[in-house]
Amino acid sequence: AGNDTLVGGAGNDTLDGGAGDDVLQPGTGRDLVTGGDGRDTVSYADAGSSVTVMLWGKTTGGAALGDTLSGIEGVIGSDYKASSPAPPGMTGSSEASATIP
């Protein structure tokens, strides 16, 4: 545990950050991404297409299609147009429901 960066591959991966402030980078498969304790960020910065990220379940679009996220507090989008809709009743900073350029 600690402040880790975990990178998935081309297959279906399980990325578990555990304790600490982690950056989790899913690959191109249908990945299970769990943040754990601390402030955890999922990153699609290296994705080759846009992403649609749902912070409360399965992601639905682009390079993030089929990924399941849990315990994630932050999102880094790709270089393509992406969005991160907030779940009903979510409160927090403006980034919680902002479009990610």
CSV table of C-alpha atoms in Angstrom, one decimal:
chain,number,residue,atom,x,y,z
A,1,ALA,CA,0.0,0.0,0.0
A,2,GLY,CA,1.0,3.6,-0.6
A,3,ASN,CA,0.7,6.1,-3.4
A,4,ASP,CA,0.8,3.7,-6.4
A,5,THR,CA,0.2,3.9,-10.1
A,6,LEU,CA,-1.3,0.7,-11.5
A,7,VAL,CA,-1.5,0.1,-15.2
A,8,GLY,CA,-3.8,-2.5,-16.9
A,9,GLY,CA,-3.0,-4.3,-20.1
A,10,ALA,CA,-4.9,-5.3,-23.2
A,11,GLY,CA,-7.0,-8.0,-21.4
A,12,ASN,CA,-9.6,-7.9,-18.7
A,13,ASP,CA,-7.7,-6.7,-15.6
A,14,THR,CA,-8.4,-6.2,-11.9
A,15,LEU,CA,-6.7,-3.1,-10.5
A,16,ASP,CA,-7.0,-2.6,-6.7
A,17,GLY,CA,-5.3,0.4,-5.3
A,18,GLY,CA,-5.6,-0.5,-1.6
A,19,ALA,CA,-4.6,2.1,0.9
A,20,GLY,CA,-3.1,5.4,-0.3
A,21,ASP,CA,-3.7,7.9,-3.0
A,22,ASP,CA,-3.5,5.9,-6.2
A,23,VAL,CA,-3.7,6.4,-10.0
A,24,LEU,CA,-5.3,3.5,-11.8
A,25,GLN,CA,-5.0,3.3,-15.6
A,26,PRO,CA,-7.2,0.6,-17.1
A,27,GLY,CA,-6.2,-1.0,-20.3
A,28,THR,CA,-8.4,-1.8,-23.3
A,29,GLY,CA,-10.3,-4.7,-21.8
A,30,ARG,CA,-13.3,-4.7,-19.5
A,31,ASP,CA,-11.5,-3.9,-16.2
A,32,LEU,CA,-12.5,-3.9,-12.6
A,33,VAL,CA,-11.0,-0.8,-11.0
A,34,THR,CA,-11.1,-0.4,-7.2
A,35,GLY,CA,-9.6,2.6,-5.5
A,36,GLY,CA,-9.6,1.6,-1.8
A,37,ASP,CA,-8.7,4.0,1.0
A,38,GLY,CA,-7.3,7.4,0.2
A,39,ARG,CA,-8.0,9.7,-2.8
A,40,ASP,CA,-7.9,7.5,-5.9
A,41,THR,CA,-8.0,8.6,-9.5
A,42,VAL,CA,-8.8,6.6,-12.6
A,43,SER,CA,-6.9,7.8,-15.7
A,44,TYR,CA,-7.8,7.4,-19.3
A,45,ALA,CA,-5.1,9.9,-20.4
A,46,ASP,CA,-3.6,7.3,-22.7
A,47,ALA,CA,-6.9,6.1,-24.2
A,48,GLY,CA,-7.1,6.1,-28.0
A,49,SER,CA,-10.7,7.4,-28.1
A,50,SER,CA,-13.2,9.3,-26.0
A,51,VAL,CA,-14.5,7.9,-22.7
A,52,THR,CA,-17.8,8.2,-20.8
A,53,VAL,CA,-17.1,7.5,-17.1
A,54,MET,CA,-19.8,6.5,-14.6
A,55,LEU,CA,-18.4,6.8,-11.1
A,56,TRP,CA,-21.0,4.6,-9.7
A,57,GLY,CA,-20.9,1.5,-11.8
A,58,LYS,CA,-20.1,0.2,-15.3
A,59,THR,CA,-18.7,2.8,-17.7
A,60,THR,CA,-20.6,3.1,-21.0
A,61,GLY,CA,-18.5,4.5,-23.8
A,62,GLY,CA,-15.4,4.7,-25.8
A,63,ALA,CA,-12.2,3.4,-24.4
A,64,ALA,CA,-13.8,3.0,-20.9
A,65,LEU,CA,-16.6,0.6,-22.3
A,66,GLY,CA,-17.2,-2.2,-19.8
A,67,ASP,CA,-14.9,-1.0,-17.0
A,68,THR,CA,-16.4,-1.1,-13.5
A,69,LEU,CA,-15.3,1.5,-11.0
A,70,SER,CA,-15.5,1.5,-7.2
A,71,GLY,CA,-13.9,3.8,-4.6
A,72,ILE,CA,-12.8,6.4,-7.2
A,73,GLU,CA,-12.7,10.1,-6.3
A,74,GLY,CA,-11.1,11.6,-9.4
A,75,VAL,CA,-11.1,11.1,-13.2
A,76,ILE,CA,-8.5,12.1,-15.8
A,77,GLY,CA,-10.1,12.0,-19.3
A,78,SER,CA,-8.5,11.2,-22.7
A,79,ASP,CA,-7.4,13.7,-25.3
A,80,TYR,CA,-10.8,13.2,-26.9
A,81,LYS,CA,-14.3,14.5,-25.9
A,82,ALA,CA,-15.5,12.6,-22.8
A,83,SER,CA,-18.0,13.0,-20.1
A,84,SER,CA,-18.5,12.1,-16.4
A,85,PRO,CA,-22.1,12.3,-15.4
A,86,ALA,CA,-22.7,12.5,-11.7
A,87,PRO,CA,-25.0,10.0,-9.9
A,88,PRO,CA,-28.3,11.3,-8.5
A,89,GLY,CA,-27.8,13.2,-5.2
A,90,MET,CA,-24.0,13.5,-5.6
A,91,THR,CA,-22.5,16.5,-4.0
A,92,GLY,CA,-19.0,17.9,-4.1
A,93,SER,CA,-16.9,20.0,-6.4
A,94,SER,CA,-17.8,21.1,-9.9
A,95,GLU,CA,-15.6,18.4,-11.3
A,96,ALA,CA,-18.1,15.8,-10.0
A,97,SER,CA,-20.4,16.3,-13.0
A,98,ALA,CA,-18.2,18.2,-15.4
A,99,THR,CA,-17.5,17.4,-19.0
A,100,ILE,CA,-13.9,16.2,-19.2
A,101,PRO,CA,-12.1,17.7,-22.2
